[in-house]
mmCIF file of C-alpha atoms in Angstrom:
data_model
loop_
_atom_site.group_PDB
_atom_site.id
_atom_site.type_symbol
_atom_site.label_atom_id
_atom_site.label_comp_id
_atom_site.label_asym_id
_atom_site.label_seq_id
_atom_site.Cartn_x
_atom_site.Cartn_y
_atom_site.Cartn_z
ATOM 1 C CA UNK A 30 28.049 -76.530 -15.811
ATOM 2 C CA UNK A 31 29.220 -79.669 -13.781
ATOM 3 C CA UNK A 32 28.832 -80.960 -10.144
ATOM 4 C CA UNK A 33 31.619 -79.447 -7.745
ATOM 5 C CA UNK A 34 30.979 -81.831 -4.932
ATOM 6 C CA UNK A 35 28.222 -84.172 -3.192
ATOM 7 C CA UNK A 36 27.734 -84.899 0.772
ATOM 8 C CA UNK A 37 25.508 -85.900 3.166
ATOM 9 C CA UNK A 38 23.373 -82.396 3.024
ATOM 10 C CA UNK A 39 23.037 -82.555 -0.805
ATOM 11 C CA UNK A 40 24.877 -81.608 -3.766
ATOM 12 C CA UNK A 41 27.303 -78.296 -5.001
ATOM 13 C CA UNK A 42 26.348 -77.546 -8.752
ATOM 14 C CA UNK A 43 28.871 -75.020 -10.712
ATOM 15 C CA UNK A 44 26.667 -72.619 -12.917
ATOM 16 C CA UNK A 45 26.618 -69.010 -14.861
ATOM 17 C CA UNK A 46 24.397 -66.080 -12.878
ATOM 18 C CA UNK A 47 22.284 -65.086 -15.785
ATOM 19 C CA UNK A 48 22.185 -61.082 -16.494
ATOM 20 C CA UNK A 49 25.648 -60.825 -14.299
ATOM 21 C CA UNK A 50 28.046 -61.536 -17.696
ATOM 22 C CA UNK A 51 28.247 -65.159 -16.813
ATOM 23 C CA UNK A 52 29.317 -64.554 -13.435
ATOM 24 C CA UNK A 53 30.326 -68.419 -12.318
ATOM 25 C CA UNK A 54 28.958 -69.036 -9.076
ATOM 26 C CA UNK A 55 28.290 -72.346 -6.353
ATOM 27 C CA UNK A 56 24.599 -73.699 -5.833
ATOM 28 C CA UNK A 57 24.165 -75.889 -2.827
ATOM 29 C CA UNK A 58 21.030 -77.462 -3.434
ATOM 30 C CA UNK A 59 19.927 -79.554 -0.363
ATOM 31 C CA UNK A 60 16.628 -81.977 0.511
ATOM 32 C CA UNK A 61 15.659 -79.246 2.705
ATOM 33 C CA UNK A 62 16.943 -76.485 4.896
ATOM 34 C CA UNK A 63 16.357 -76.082 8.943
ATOM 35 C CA UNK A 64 14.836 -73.050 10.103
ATOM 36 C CA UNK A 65 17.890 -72.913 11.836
ATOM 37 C CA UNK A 66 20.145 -72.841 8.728
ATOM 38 C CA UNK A 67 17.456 -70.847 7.012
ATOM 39 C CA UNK A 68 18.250 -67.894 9.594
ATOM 40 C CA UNK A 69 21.880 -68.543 9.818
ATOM 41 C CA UNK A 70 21.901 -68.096 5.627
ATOM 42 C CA UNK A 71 19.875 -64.362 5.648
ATOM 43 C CA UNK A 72 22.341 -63.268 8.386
ATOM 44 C CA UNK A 73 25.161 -64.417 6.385
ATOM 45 C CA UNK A 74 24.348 -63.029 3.245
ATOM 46 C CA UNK A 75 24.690 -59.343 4.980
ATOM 47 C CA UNK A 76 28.726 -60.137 5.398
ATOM 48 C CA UNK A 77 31.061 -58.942 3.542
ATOM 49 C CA UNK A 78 34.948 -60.246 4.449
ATOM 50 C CA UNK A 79 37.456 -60.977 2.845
ATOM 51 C CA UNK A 80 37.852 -64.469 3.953
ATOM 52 C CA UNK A 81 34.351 -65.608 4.115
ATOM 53 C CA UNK A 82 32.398 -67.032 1.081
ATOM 54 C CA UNK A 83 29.901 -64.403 -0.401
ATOM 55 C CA UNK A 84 26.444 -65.657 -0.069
ATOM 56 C CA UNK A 85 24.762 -64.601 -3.019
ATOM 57 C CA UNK A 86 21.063 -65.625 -2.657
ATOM 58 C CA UNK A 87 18.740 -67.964 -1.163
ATOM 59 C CA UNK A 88 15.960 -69.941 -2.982
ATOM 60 C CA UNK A 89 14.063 -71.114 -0.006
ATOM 61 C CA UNK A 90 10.822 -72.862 -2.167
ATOM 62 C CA UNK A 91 14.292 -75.136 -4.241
ATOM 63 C CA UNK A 92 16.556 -75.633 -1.624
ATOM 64 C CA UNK A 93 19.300 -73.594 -3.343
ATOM 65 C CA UNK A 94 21.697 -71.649 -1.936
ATOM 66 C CA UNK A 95 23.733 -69.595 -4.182
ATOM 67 C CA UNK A 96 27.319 -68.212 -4.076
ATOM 68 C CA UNK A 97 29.956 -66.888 -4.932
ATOM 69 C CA UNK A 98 32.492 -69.914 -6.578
ATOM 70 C CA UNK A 99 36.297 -69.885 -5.406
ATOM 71 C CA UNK A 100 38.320 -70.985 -7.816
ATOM 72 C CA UNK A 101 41.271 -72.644 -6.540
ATOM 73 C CA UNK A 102 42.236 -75.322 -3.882
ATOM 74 C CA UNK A 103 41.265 -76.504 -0.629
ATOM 75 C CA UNK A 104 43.226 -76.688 2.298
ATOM 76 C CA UNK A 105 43.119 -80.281 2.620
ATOM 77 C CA UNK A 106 44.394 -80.984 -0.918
ATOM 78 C CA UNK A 107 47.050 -78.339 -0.371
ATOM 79 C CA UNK A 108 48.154 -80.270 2.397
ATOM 80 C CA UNK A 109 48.206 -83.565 0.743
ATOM 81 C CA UNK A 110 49.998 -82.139 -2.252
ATOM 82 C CA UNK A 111 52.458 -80.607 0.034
ATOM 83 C CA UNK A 112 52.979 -84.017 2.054
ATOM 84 C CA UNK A 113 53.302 -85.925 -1.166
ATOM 85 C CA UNK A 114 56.548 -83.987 -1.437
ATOM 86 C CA UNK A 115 59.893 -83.716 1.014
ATOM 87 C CA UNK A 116 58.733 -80.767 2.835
ATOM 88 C CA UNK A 117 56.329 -79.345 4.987
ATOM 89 C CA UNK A 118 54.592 -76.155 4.818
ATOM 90 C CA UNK A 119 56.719 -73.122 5.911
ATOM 91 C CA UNK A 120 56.253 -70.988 8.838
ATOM 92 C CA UNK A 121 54.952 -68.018 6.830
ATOM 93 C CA UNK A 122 52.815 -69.811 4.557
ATOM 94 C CA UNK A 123 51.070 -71.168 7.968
ATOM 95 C CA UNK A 124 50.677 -68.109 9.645
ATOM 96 C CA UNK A 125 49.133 -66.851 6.447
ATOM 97 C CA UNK A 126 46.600 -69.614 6.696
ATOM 98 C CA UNK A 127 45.889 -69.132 9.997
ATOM 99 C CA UNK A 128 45.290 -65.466 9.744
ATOM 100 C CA UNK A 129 42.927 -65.407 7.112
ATOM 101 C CA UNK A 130 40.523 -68.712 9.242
ATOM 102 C CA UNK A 131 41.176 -66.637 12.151
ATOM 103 C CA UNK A 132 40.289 -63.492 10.774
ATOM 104 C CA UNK A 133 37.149 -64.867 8.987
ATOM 105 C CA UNK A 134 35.887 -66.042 12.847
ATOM 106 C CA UNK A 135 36.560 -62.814 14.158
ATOM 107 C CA UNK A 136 33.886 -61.939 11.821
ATOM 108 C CA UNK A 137 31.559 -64.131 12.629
ATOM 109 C CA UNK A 138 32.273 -64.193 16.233
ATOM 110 C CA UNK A 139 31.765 -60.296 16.450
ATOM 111 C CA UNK A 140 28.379 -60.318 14.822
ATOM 112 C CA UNK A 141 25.699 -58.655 16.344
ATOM 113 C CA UNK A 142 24.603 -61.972 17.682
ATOM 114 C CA UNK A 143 27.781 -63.911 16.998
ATOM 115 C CA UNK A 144 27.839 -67.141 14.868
ATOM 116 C CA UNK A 145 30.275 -69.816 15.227
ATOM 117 C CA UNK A 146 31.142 -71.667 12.404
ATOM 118 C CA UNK A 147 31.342 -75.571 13.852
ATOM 119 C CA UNK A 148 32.679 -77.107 11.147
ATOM 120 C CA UNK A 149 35.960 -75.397 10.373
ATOM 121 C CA UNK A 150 38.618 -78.542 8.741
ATOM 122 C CA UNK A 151 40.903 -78.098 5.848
ATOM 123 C CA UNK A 152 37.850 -79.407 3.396
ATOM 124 C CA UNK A 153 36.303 -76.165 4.412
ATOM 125 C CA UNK A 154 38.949 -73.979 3.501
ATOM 126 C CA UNK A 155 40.039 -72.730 0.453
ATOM 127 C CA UNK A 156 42.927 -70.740 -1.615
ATOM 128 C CA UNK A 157 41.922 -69.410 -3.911
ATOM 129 C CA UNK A 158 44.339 -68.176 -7.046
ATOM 130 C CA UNK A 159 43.264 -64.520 -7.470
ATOM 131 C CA UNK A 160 43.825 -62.115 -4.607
ATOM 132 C CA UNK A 161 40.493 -61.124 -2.889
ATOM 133 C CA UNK A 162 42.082 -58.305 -0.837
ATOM 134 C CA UNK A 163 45.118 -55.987 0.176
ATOM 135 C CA UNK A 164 46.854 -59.024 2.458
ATOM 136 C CA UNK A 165 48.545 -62.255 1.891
ATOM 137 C CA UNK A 166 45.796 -63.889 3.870
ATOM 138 C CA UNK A 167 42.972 -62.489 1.960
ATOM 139 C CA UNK A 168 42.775 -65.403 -0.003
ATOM 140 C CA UNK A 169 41.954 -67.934 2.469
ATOM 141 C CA UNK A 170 38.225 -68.426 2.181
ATOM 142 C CA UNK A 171 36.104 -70.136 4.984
ATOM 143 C CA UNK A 172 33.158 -71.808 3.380
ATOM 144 C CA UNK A 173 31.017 -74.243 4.013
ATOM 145 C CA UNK A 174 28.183 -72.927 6.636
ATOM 146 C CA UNK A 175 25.988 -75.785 7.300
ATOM 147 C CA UNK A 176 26.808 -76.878 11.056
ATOM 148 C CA UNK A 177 26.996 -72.800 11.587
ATOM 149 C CA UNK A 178 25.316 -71.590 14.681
ATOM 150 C CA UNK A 179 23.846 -67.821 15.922
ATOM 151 C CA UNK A 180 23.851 -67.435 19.394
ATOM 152 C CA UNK A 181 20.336 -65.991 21.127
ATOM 153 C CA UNK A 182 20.038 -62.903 22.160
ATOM 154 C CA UNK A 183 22.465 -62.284 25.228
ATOM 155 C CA UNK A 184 24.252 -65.836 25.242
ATOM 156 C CA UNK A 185 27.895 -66.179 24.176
ATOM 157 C CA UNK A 186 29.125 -69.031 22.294
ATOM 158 C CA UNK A 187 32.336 -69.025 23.715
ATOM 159 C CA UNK A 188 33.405 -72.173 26.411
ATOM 160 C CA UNK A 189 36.285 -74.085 27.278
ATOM 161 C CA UNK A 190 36.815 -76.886 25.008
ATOM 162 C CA UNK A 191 39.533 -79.005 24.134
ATOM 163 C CA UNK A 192 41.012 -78.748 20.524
ATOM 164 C CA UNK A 193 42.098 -81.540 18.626
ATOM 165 C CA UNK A 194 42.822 -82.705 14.936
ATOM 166 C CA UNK A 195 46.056 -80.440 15.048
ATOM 167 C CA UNK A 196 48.142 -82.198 11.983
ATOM 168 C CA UNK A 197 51.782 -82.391 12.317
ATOM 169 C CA UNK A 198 51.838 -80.618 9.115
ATOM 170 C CA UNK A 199 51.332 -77.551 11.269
ATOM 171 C CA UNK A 200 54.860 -78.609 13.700
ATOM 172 C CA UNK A 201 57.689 -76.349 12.550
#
C-alpha cells in the first residue's frame, strides 16, 4: 500500500496478507539479514505477548520480514504531541507505559535463552488504538528487533550498566 518508514537497515512497506481477508500487515525488507538476526527472527516468531510485535513470517531468499502492523502512535510522537501542549504526561498514563515495555522484556528476558532487546527508545514503541489484551498496558507494543540479541547457551545478558536518555517528560 505505501511506505511506513525508511532507516539505515532498509525500508517498512504497509501491505494486505493475501488469503488472510486483507489482513494489513508490516514488511521490513532489508539489503540483507545477519545470521545473527536471522536466528534472533525464528526465535521470535514463536512469541506470543501482548506487548511484543507478532512476527508473522520470514522470507530469508527477499530479505522480508513480515508482521503484524500496529496501527496507532509511537511513543516518541506521543511525547512530542504531549509536550507541544501545557502538560506533561500523568503518573498513571506513565506507569501504564512502563508496564507494558517492562512486561514485553520480561518476555524476552525469560526466554529459554533470553534475548535482550538493545534498542528500546520511544521510536520503538508504540500505542496502538485497539486493545490487544485484558490490561491498560496491553497496548504498548515493543517493536523494532534489529539490534536484538540471544544469549549462548549458559551466559546471562544481564550486567551493571548505567542508564541514560531518561526525559524529563517522565519527572512527576
Amino acid at each position: 500500500e505505501r511506505k511506513l518508514m525508511s532507516g539505515g537497515q532498509g525500508a517498512v512497506w504497509l501491505a494486505k496478507r493475501r488469503g488472510f481477508q486483507g489482513e494489513r500487515v508490516a514488511i521490513k525488507v532489508s539489503q540483507q539479514f545477519e545470521a545473527r538476526e536471522v536466528e534472533n527472527l525464528v526465535a521470535i516468531t514463536q512469541l506470543s505477548h501482548p506487548n511484543l510485535v507478532k512476527f508473522v513470517d520470514f522470507v530469508e531468499q527477499q530479505s522480508a520480514l513480515v508482521m503484524e502492523y500496529i496501527e496507532g502512535i509511537s511513543l516518541r510522537d506521543h511525547l512530542k504531541k504531549d509536550a507541544g501542549g501545557s502538560q506533561q504526561l500523568g503518573w498513571i498514563e506513565v506507569k501504564t507505559i512502563m508496564r507494558g515495555i517492562l512486561s514485553g522484556l520480561a518476555c524476552l528476558h525469560t526466554m529459554d535463552r533470553a534475548m535482550s532487546h538493545r534498542d528500546v527508545k520511544p521510536d520503538n514503541v508504540m500505542i496502538a488504538n485497539t486493545a490487544r489484551g485484558d490490561r491498560d498496558s496491553d497496548n504498548i507494543v515493543l517493536i523494532d528487533f534489529g539490534l536484538s540479541k540471544r544469549a549462548d547457551a549458559g551466559q546471562t545478558i544481564t550486567k551493571s550498566e548505567t542508564f541514560t536518555g531518561v526525559s524529563t517528560v517522565f519527572q512527576s
